[in-house]
Tab-separated table of N, CA and C in Angstrom:
chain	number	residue	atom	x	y	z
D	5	UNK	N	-5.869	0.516	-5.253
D	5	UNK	CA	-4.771	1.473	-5.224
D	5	UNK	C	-3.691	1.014	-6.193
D	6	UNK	N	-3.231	1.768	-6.748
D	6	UNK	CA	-2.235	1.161	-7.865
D	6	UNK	C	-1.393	2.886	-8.292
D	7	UNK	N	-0.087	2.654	-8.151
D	7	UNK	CA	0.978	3.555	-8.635
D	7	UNK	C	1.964	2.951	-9.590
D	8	UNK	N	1.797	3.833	-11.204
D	8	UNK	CA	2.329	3.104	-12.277
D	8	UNK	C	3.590	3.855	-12.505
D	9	UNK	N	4.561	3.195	-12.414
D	9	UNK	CA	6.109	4.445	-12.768
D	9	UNK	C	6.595	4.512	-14.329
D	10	UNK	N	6.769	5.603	-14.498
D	10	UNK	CA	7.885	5.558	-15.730
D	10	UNK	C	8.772	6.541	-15.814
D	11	UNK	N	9.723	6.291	-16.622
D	11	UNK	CA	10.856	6.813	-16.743
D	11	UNK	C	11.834	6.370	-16.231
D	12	UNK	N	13.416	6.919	-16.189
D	12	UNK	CA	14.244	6.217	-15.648
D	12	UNK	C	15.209	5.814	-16.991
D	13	UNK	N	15.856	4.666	-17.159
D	13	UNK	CA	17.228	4.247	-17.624
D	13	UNK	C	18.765	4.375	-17.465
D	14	UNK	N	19.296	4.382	-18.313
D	14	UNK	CA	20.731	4.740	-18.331
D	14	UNK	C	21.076	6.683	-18.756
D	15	UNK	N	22.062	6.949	-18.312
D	15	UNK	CA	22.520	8.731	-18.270
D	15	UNK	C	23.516	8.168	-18.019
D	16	UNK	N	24.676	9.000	-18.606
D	16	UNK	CA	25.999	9.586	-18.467
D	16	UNK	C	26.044	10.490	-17.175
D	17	UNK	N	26.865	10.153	-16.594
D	17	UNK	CA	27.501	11.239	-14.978
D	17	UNK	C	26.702	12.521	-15.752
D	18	UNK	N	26.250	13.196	-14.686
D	18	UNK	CA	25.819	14.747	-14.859
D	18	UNK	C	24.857	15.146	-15.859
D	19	UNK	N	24.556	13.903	-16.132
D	19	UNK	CA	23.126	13.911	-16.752
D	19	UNK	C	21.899	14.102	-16.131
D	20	UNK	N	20.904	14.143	-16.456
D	20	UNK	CA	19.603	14.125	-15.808
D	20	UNK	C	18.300	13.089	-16.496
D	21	UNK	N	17.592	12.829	-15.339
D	21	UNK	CA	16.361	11.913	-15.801
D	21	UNK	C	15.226	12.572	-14.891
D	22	UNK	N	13.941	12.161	-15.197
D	22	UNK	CA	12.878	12.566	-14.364
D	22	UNK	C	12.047	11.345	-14.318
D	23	UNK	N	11.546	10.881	-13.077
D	23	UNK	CA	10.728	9.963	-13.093
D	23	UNK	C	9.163	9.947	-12.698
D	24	UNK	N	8.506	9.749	-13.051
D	24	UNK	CA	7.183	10.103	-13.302
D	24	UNK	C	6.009	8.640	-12.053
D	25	UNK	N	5.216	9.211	-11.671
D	25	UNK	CA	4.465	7.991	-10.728
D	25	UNK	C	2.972	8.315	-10.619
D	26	UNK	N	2.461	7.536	-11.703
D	26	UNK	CA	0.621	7.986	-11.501
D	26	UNK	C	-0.043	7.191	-10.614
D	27	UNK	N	-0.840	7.753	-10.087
D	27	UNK	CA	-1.401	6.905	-8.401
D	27	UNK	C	-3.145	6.857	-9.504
D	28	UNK	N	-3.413	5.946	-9.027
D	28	UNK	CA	-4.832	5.979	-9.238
D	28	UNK	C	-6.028	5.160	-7.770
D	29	UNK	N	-6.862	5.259	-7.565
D	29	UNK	CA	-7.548	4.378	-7.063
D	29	UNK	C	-7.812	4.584	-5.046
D	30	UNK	N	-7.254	6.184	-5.508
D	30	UNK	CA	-6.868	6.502	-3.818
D	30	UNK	C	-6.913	8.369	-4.389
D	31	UNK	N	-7.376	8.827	-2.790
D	31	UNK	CA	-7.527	10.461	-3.439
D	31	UNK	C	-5.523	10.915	-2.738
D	32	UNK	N	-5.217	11.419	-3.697
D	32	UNK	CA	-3.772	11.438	-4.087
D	32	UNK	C	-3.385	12.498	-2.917
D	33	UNK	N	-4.270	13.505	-2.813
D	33	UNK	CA	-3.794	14.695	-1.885
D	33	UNK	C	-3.715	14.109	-0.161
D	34	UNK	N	-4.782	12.669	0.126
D	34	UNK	CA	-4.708	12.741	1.560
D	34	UNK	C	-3.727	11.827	1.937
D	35	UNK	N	-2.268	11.279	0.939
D	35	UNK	CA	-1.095	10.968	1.626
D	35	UNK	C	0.391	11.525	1.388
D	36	UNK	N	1.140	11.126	1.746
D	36	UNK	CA	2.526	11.614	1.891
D	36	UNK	C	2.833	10.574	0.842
D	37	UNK	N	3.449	11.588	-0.261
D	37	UNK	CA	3.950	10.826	-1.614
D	37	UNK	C	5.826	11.045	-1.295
D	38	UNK	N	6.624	9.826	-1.611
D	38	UNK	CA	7.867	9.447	-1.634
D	38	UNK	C	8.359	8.985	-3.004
D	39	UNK	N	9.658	9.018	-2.538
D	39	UNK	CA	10.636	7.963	-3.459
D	39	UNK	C	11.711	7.373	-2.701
D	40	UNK	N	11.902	6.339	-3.317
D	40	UNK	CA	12.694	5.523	-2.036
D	40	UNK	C	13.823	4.366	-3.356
D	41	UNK	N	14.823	4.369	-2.953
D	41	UNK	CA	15.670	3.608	-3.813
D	41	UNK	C	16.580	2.346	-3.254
D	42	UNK	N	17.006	1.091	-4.026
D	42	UNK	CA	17.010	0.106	-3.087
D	42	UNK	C	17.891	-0.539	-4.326
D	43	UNK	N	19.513	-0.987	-3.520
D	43	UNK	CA	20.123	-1.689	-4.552
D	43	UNK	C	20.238	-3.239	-3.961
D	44	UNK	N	20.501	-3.805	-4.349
D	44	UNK	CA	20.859	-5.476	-4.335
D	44	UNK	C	21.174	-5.593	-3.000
D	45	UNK	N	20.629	-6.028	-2.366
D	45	UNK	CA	21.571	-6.638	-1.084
D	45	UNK	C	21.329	-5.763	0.166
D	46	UNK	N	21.354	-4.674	-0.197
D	46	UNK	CA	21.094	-3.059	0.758
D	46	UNK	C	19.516	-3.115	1.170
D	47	UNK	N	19.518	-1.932	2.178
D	47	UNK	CA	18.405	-1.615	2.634
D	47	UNK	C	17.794	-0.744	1.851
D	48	UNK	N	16.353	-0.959	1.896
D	48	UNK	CA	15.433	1.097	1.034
D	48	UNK	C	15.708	1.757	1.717
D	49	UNK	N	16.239	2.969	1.233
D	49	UNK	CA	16.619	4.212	1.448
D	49	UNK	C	15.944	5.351	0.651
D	50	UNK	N	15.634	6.074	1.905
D	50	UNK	CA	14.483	7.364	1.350
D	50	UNK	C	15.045	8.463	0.897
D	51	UNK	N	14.803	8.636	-0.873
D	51	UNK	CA	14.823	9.834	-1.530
D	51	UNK	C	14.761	11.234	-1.183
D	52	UNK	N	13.123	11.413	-1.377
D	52	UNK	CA	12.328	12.659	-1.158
D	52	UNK	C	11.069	11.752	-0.881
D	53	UNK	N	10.469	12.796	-0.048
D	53	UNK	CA	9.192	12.855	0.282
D	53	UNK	C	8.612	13.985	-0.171
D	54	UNK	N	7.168	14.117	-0.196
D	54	UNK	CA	6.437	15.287	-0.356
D	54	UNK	C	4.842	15.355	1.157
D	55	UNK	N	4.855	16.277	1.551
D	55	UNK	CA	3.278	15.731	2.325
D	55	UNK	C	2.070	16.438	1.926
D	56	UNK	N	1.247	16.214	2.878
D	56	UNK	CA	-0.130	16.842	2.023
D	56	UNK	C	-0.106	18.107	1.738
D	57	UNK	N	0.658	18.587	2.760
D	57	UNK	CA	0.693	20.289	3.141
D	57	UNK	C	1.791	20.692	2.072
D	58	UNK	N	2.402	19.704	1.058
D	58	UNK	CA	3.827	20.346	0.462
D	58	UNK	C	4.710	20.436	0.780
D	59	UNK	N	5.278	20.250	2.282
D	59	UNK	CA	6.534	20.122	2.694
D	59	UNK	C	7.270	18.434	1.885
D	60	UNK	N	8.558	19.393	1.719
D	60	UNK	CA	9.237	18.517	1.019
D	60	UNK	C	10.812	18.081	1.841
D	61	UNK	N	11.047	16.799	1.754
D	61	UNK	CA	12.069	16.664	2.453
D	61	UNK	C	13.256	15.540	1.687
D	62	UNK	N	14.502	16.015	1.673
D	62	UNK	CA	15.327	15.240	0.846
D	62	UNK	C	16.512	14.314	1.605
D	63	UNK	N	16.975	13.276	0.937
D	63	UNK	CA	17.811	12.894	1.348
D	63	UNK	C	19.062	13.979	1.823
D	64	UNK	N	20.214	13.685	2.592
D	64	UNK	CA	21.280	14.775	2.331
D	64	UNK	C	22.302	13.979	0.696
D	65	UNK	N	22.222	12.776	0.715
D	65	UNK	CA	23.079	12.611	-0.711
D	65	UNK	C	21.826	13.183	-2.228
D	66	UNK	N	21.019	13.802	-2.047
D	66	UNK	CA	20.563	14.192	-2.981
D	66	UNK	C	19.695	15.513	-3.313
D	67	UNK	N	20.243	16.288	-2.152
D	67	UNK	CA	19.453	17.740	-1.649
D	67	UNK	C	20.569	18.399	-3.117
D	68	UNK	N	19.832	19.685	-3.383
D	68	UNK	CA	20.429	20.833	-4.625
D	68	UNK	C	20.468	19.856	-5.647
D	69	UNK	N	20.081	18.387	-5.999
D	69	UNK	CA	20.346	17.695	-6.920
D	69	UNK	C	18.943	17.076	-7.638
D	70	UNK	N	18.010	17.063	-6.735
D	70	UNK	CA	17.021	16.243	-7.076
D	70	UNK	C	15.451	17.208	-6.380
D	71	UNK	N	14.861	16.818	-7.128
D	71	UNK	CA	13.261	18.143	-6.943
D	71	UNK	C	12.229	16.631	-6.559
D	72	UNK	N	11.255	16.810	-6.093
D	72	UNK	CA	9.908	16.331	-5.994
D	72	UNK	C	8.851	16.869	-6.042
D	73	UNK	N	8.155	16.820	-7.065
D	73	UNK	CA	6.831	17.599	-7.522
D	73	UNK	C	5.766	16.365	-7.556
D	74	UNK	N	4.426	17.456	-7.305
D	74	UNK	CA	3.330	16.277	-7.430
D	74	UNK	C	2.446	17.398	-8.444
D	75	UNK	N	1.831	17.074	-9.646
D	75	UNK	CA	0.214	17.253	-10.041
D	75	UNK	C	-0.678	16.406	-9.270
D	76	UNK	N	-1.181	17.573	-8.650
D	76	UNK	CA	-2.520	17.009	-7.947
D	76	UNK	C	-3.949	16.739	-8.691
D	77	UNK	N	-4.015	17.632	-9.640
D	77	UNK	CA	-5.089	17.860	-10.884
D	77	UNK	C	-5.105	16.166	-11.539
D	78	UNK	N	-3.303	15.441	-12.090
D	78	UNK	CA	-3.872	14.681	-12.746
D	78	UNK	C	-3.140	13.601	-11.619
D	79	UNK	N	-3.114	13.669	-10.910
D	79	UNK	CA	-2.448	12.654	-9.584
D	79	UNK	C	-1.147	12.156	-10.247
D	80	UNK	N	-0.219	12.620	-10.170
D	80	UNK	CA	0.977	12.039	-10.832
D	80	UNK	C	1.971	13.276	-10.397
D	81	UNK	N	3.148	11.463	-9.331
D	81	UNK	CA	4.685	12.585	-8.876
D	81	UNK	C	5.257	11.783	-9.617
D	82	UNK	N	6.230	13.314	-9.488
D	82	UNK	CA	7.645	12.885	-10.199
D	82	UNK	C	8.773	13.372	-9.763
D	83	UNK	N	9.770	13.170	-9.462
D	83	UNK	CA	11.215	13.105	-9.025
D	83	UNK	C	11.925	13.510	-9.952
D	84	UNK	N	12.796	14.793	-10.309
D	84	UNK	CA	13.654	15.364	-11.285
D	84	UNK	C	14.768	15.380	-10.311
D	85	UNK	N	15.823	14.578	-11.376
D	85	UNK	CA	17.087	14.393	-11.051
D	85	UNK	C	18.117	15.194	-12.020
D	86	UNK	N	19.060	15.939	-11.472
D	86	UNK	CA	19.725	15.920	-12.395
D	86	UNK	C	21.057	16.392	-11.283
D	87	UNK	N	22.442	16.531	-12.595
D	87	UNK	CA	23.539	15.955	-11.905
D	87	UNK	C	23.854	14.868	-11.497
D	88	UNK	N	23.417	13.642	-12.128
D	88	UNK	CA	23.600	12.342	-11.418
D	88	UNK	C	24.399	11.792	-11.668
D	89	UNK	N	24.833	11.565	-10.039
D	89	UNK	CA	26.600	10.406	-10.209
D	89	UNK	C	26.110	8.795	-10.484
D	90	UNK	N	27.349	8.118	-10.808
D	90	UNK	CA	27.438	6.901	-10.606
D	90	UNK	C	26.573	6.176	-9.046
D	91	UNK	N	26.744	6.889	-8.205
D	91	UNK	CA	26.215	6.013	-7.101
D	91	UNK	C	24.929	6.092	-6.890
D	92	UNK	N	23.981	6.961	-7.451
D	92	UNK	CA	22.764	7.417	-7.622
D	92	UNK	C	21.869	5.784	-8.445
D	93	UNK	N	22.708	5.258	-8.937
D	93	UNK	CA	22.403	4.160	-9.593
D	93	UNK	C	21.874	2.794	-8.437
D	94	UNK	N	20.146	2.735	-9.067
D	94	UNK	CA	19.709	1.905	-8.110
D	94	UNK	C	18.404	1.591	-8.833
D	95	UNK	N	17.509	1.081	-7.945
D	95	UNK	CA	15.963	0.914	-8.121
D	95	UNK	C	15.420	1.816	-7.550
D	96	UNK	N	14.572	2.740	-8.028
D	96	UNK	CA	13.401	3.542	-7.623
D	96	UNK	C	12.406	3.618	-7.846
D	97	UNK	N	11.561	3.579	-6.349
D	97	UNK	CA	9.706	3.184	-6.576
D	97	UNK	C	9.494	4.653	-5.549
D	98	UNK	N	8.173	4.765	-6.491
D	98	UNK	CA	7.348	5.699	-5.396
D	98	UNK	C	6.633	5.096	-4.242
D	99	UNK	N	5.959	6.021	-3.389
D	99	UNK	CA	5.296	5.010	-2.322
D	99	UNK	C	4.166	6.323	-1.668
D	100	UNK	N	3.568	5.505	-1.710
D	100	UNK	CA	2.289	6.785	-0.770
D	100	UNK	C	2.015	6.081	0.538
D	101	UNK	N	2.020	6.488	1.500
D	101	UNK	CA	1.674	6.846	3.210
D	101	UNK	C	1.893	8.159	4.277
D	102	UNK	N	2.488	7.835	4.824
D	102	UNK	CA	3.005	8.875	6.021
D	102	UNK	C	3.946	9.052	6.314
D	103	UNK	N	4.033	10.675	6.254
D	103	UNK	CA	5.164	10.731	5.766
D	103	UNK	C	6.499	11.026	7.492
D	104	UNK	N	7.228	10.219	8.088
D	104	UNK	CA	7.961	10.300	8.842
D	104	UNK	C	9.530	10.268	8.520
D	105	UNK	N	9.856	11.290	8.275
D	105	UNK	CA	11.090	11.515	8.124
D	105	UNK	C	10.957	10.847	6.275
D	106	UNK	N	11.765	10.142	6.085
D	106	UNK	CA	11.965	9.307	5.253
D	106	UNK	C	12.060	7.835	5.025
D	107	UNK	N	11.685	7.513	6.156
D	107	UNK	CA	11.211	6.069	7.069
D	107	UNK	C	10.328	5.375	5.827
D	108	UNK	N	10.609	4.297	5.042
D	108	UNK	CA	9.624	3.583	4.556
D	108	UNK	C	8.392	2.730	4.803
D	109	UNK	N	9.227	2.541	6.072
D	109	UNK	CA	8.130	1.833	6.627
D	109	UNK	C	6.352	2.555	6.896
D	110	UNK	N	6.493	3.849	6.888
D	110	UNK	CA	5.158	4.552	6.579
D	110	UNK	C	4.629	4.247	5.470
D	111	UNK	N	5.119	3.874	4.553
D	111	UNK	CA	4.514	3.916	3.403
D	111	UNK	C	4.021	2.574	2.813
D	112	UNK	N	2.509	2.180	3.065
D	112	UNK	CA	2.052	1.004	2.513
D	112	UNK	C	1.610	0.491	1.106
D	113	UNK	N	1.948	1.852	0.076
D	113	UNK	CA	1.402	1.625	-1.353
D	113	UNK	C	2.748	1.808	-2.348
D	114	UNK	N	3.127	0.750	-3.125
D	114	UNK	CA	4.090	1.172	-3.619
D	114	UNK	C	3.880	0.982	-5.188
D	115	UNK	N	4.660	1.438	-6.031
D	115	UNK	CA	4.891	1.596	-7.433
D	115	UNK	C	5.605	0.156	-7.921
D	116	UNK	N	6.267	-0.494	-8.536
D	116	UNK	CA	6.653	-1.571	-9.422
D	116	UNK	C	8.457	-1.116	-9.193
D	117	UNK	N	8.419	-0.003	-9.231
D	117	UNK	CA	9.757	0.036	-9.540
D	117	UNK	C	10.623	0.821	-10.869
D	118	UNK	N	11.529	1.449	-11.059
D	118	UNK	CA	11.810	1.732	-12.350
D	118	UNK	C	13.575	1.473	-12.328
D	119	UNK	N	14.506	1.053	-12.887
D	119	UNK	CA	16.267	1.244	-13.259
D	119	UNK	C	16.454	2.390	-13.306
D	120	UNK	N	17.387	3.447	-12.815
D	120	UNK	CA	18.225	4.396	-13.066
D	120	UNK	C	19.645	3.993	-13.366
D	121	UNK	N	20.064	3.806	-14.227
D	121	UNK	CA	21.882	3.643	-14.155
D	121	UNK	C	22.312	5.009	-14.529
D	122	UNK	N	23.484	5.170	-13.707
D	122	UNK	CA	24.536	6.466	-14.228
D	122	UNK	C	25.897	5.519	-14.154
D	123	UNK	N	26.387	5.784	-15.565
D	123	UNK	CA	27.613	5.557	-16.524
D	123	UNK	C	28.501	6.390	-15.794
D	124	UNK	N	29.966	6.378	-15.376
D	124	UNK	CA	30.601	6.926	-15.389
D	124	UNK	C	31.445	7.491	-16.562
């Protein structure tokens, strides 16, 4: 099982980024695909989720701001951000398991990680 991330960096406030997460080595449709973000010191805190069925569920600091899409064809989610503040600035990994609320702890497969900074 292996989920490779890209995208991400630095944006100016009210900018936008999209981050991209190819799963390989696992059939992509039979888990609950996430994003989950985690700064220094803090706990992971859950993004968006997606589940098998397509229900999608967002943080409230990032609902009307941030999308979660999956290609199922070439197994690869991605997280479109845009409008992003300064505090949005963190580490973000994808994660595939089950999907409960936004609970990480469902989720036993994770991505490497990618930087988002937003500049004020």
């Amino acid at each position: 099982v292996q989920l490779v991330q890209s995208g991400g960096g630095l944006v100016q406030a009210g900018g936008s980024l999209r981050l991209s997460c190819a799963a390989s080595g696992f059939t992509f449709r039979d888990y609950c695909m996430g994003w989950f973000r985690q700064a220094p010191g803090k706990e992971r805190e859950g993004v968006a989720s997606i589940d098998k069925d397509g229900t999608t569920t967002y943080a409230d600091s990032v609902k009307g701001r941030f999308t979660i899409s999956q290609n199922n064809a070439k197994n690869i989610l991605y997280l479109q951000m845009n409008n992003l503040k300064p505090e949005d600035t963190n580490m973000y990994s994808c994660a595939a398991g089950r999907c409960s609320g936004l609970d990480f702890r469902y989720f036993g497969y994770w991505g490497q990680g990618t930087q988002v900074t937003v500049s004020s």
